[in-house]
Amino acid sequence: MRTEQIQIRGEFIRLCDLLKFSGASPTGGEAKNAIESGKVSVNGEICLIKGKKIHPGDTVVYGGRTIEVAGGAG
């Protein structure tokens, strides 16, 4: 499984936006379908909420990828 770190601005990013931004999902529609189908986990638990707020320190797993979210400036 591939692990990567994604840096975000601000205090959070929505889960479906993170999947698209990171390249784990090519489209927002595919990201939403993956979340609704129970294929995405956040901090070790399946997440079915596409608008879930993901904060720095959270870990998201989808499609053989592990995404660690880091904070940035402003």
N, CA, C and O of each residue as an XYZ file, in Angstrom:
296
protein
N       0.838     -1.173      0.000
C       0.000      0.000      0.000
C       0.888      1.242      0.000
O       1.863      1.327      0.747
N       0.542      2.174     -0.826
C       1.327      3.397     -0.975
C       0.850      4.461      0.012
O      -0.348      4.719      0.124
N       1.788      5.072      0.723
C       1.463      6.145      1.666
C       2.002      7.458      1.122
O       3.134      7.536      0.645
N       1.176      8.474      1.202
C       1.602      9.799      0.762
C       1.076     10.844      1.731
O       0.081     10.628      2.423
N       1.750     11.964      1.769
C       1.325     13.050      2.642
C       0.790     14.178      1.768
O       1.433     14.591      0.803
N      -0.391     14.666      2.118
C      -1.017     15.768      1.396
C      -1.111     16.950      2.347
O      -1.615     16.826      3.463
N      -0.621     18.093      1.896
C      -0.665     19.290      2.725
C      -1.868     20.122      2.313
O      -2.090     20.360      1.126
N      -2.639     20.561      3.293
C      -3.803     21.389      3.009
C      -3.635     22.764      3.638
O      -2.870     22.949      4.584
N      -4.370     23.721      3.086
C      -4.426     25.052      3.683
C      -5.694     25.118      4.512
O      -6.674     24.439      4.206
N      -5.684     25.898      5.517
C      -6.864     26.015      6.356
C      -6.946     24.874      7.352
O      -6.019     24.075      7.479
N      -8.077     24.808      8.062
C      -8.170     23.826      9.138
C      -8.736     22.493      8.707
O      -8.586     21.513      9.436
N      -9.394     22.408      7.529
C      -9.932     21.124      7.086
C     -10.164     21.111      5.578
O     -10.135     22.149      4.918
N     -10.397     19.901      5.047
C     -10.807     19.696      3.665
C     -11.890     18.614      3.713
O     -11.793     17.681      4.510
N     -12.891     18.724      2.893
C     -13.958     17.711      2.873
C     -13.420     16.431      2.230
O     -12.592     16.479      1.321
N     -13.899     15.304      2.713
C     -13.383     14.002      2.293
C     -13.437     13.818      0.783
O     -12.443     13.401      0.189
N     -14.565     14.116      0.142
C     -14.654     13.915     -1.307
C     -13.669     14.825     -2.043
O     -13.113     14.429     -3.067
N     -13.448     16.040     -1.532
C     -12.484     16.954     -2.149
C     -11.050     16.458     -1.965
O     -10.219     16.620     -2.858
N     -10.762     15.859     -0.821
C      -9.426     15.316     -0.577
C      -9.104     14.196     -1.561
O      -8.003     14.142     -2.107
N     -10.063     13.305     -1.785
C      -9.823     12.191     -2.713
C      -9.522     12.710     -4.120
O      -8.636     12.195     -4.802
N     -10.254     13.716     -4.540
C     -10.023     14.296     -5.873
C      -8.703     15.074     -5.900
O      -7.910     14.909     -6.827
N      -8.462     15.916     -4.898
C      -7.255     16.743     -4.825
C      -5.987     15.894     -4.804
O      -4.986     16.250     -5.426
N      -6.031     14.776     -4.091
C      -4.855     13.918     -3.955
C      -4.607     13.050     -5.187
O      -3.527     12.481     -5.346
N      -5.611     12.953     -6.055
C      -5.481     12.095     -7.225
C      -5.898     10.659     -6.961
O      -5.788      9.815     -7.850
N      -6.375     10.362     -5.754
C      -6.835      9.006     -5.431
C      -8.078      8.672     -6.243
O      -8.330      7.507     -6.554
N      -8.852      9.693     -6.583
C     -10.047      9.543     -7.409
C      -9.970     10.566     -8.540
O      -9.727     11.745     -8.282
N     -10.173     10.137     -9.790
C     -10.038     11.078    -10.906
C     -11.146     12.133    -10.981
O     -10.936     13.210    -11.539
N     -12.320     11.829    -10.423
C     -13.430     12.775    -10.475
C     -14.130     12.868     -9.124
O     -14.038     11.962     -8.295
N     -14.821     13.965     -8.925
C     -15.591     14.125     -7.705
C     -16.718     13.111     -7.616
O     -17.032     12.626     -6.529
N     -17.333     12.784     -8.756
C     -18.407     11.799     -8.773
C     -17.933     10.423     -8.344
O     -18.618      9.727     -7.595
N     -16.759     10.032     -8.822
C     -16.200      8.738     -8.421
C     -15.862      8.741     -6.934
O     -16.057      7.739     -6.246
N     -15.358      9.864     -6.443
C     -15.039      9.974     -5.013
C     -16.304      9.804     -4.176
O     -16.296      9.077     -3.183
N     -17.387     10.468     -4.570
C     -18.652     10.365     -3.834
C     -19.181      8.938     -3.854
O     -19.656      8.442     -2.833
N     -19.105      8.267     -5.011
C     -19.567      6.883     -5.107
C     -18.741      5.954     -4.219
O     -19.290      5.067     -3.565
N     -17.429      6.158     -4.196
C     -16.551      5.323     -3.377
C     -16.891      5.480     -1.897
O     -16.930      4.497     -1.157
N     -17.136      6.714     -1.470
C     -17.468      6.973     -0.069
C     -18.809      6.331      0.281
O     -18.928      5.642      1.294
N     -19.817      6.558     -0.563
C     -21.152      6.015     -0.309
C     -21.170      4.486     -0.339
O     -22.039      3.868      0.277
N     -20.217      3.869     -1.053
C     -20.134      2.409     -1.155
C     -19.326      1.785     -0.019
O     -19.181      0.564      0.037
N     -18.800      2.611      0.884
C     -18.050      2.092      2.027
C     -16.637      1.665      1.694
O     -16.072      0.809      2.375
N     -16.053      2.251      0.649
C     -14.697      1.882      0.232
C     -13.616      2.800      0.796
O     -12.437      2.630      0.485
N     -14.002      3.764      1.617
C     -13.057      4.750      2.147
C     -13.071      4.690      3.676
O     -14.131      4.660      4.302
N     -11.877      4.675      4.260
C     -11.813      4.728      5.719
C     -11.059      5.973      6.162
O     -10.131      6.437      5.499
N     -11.490      6.495      7.302
C     -10.866      7.666      7.913
C     -10.446      7.266      9.318
O     -11.274      6.876     10.140
N      -9.161      7.368      9.580
C      -8.605      7.003     10.886
C      -9.027      5.596     11.314
O      -9.344      5.354     12.478
N      -9.022      4.674     10.344
C      -9.279      3.269     10.632
C     -10.738      2.850     10.639
O     -11.031      1.680     10.886
N     -11.666      3.769     10.374
C     -13.088      3.433     10.364
C     -13.706      3.797      9.017
O     -13.411      4.852      8.454
N     -14.573      2.910      8.502
C     -15.274      3.193      7.258
C     -16.078      4.475      7.431
O     -16.742      4.668      8.450
N     -16.015      5.351      6.428
C     -16.746      6.619      6.479
C     -17.698      6.686      5.289
O     -17.278      6.502      4.146
N     -18.965      6.947      5.550
C     -19.988      7.060      4.507
C     -20.433      8.503      4.291
O     -21.399      8.749      3.569
N     -19.744      9.448      4.902
C     -20.124     10.860      4.840
C     -19.191     11.593      3.879
O     -18.035     11.850      4.213
N     -19.693     11.934      2.674
C     -18.825     12.568      1.674
C     -18.340     13.947      2.079
O     -17.271     14.379      1.647
N     -19.119     14.652      2.912
C     -18.725     15.983      3.347
C     -17.959     16.005      4.658
O     -17.754     17.072      5.237
N     -17.529     14.831      5.137
C     -16.804     14.758      6.417
C     -15.584     15.673      6.368
O     -14.842     15.690      5.386
N     -15.395     16.426      7.432
C     -14.248     17.331      7.517
C     -13.013     16.532      7.919
O     -12.998     15.856      8.948
N     -11.980     16.624      7.086
C     -10.710     15.944      7.334
C      -9.706     17.005      7.774
O      -9.485     17.996      7.078
N      -9.112     16.784      8.922
C      -8.201     17.751      9.524
C      -6.752     17.242      9.458
O      -6.524     16.043      9.296
N      -5.774     18.155      9.583
C      -4.388     17.709      9.680
C      -4.241     16.672     10.792
O      -4.781     16.845     11.885
N      -3.513     15.604     10.511
C      -3.340     14.512     11.457
C      -4.229     13.320     11.138
O      -3.990     12.220     11.635
N      -5.266     13.530     10.304
C      -6.146     12.430      9.907
C      -5.490     11.592      8.819
O      -4.656     12.080      8.056
N      -5.883     10.313      8.762
C      -5.385      9.387      7.744
C      -6.571      8.794      7.001
O      -7.521      8.307      7.615
N      -6.509      8.841      5.673
C      -7.573      8.337      4.812
C      -7.010      7.205      3.963
O      -5.912      7.327      3.420
N      -7.746      6.109      3.844
C      -7.324      4.974      3.033
C      -8.378      4.717      1.962
O      -9.568      4.602      2.257
N      -7.920      4.627      0.705
C      -8.816      4.326     -0.415
C      -7.993      3.815     -1.594
O      -6.940      4.366     -1.916
N      -8.480      2.772     -2.223
C      -7.883      2.276     -3.466
C      -6.415      1.926     -3.370
O      -5.653      2.192     -4.300
N      -6.006      1.333     -2.262
C      -4.607      0.950     -2.116
C      -3.685      2.100     -1.747
O      -2.463      1.944     -1.749
N      -4.252      3.235     -1.437
C      -3.456      4.406     -1.056
C      -3.781      4.821      0.364
O      -4.935      4.769      0.790
N      -2.767      5.229      1.086
C      -2.947      5.792      2.414
C      -2.537      7.266      2.310
O      -1.418      7.585      1.911
N      -3.457      8.149      2.673
C      -3.220      9.588      2.577
C      -3.165     10.151      3.990
O      -4.139     10.088      4.740
N      -2.015     10.698      4.335
C      -1.846     11.363      5.631
C      -1.975     12.858      5.387
O      -1.278     13.416      4.539
N      -2.858     13.501      6.124
C      -3.134     14.919      5.915
C      -2.287     15.762      6.863
O      -2.266     15.542      8.074
N      -1.589     16.732      6.276
C      -0.746     17.641      7.050
C      -1.269     19.060      6.868
O      -1.868     19.384      5.842
N      -1.040     19.895      7.865
C      -1.483     21.294      7.794
C      -0.454     22.151      7.109
O       0.716     21.789      6.990
N      -0.911     23.279      6.668
C      -0.018     24.242      6.021
C      -0.248     25.619      6.593
O      -0.937     25.790      7.599
N       0.328     26.573      5.949
C       0.164     27.960      6.386
C      -1.185     28.470      5.926
O      -1.572     28.277      4.773
N      -1.893     29.115      6.820
C      -3.115     29.837      6.545
C      -4.130     29.117      5.836
O      -5.199     29.663      5.565
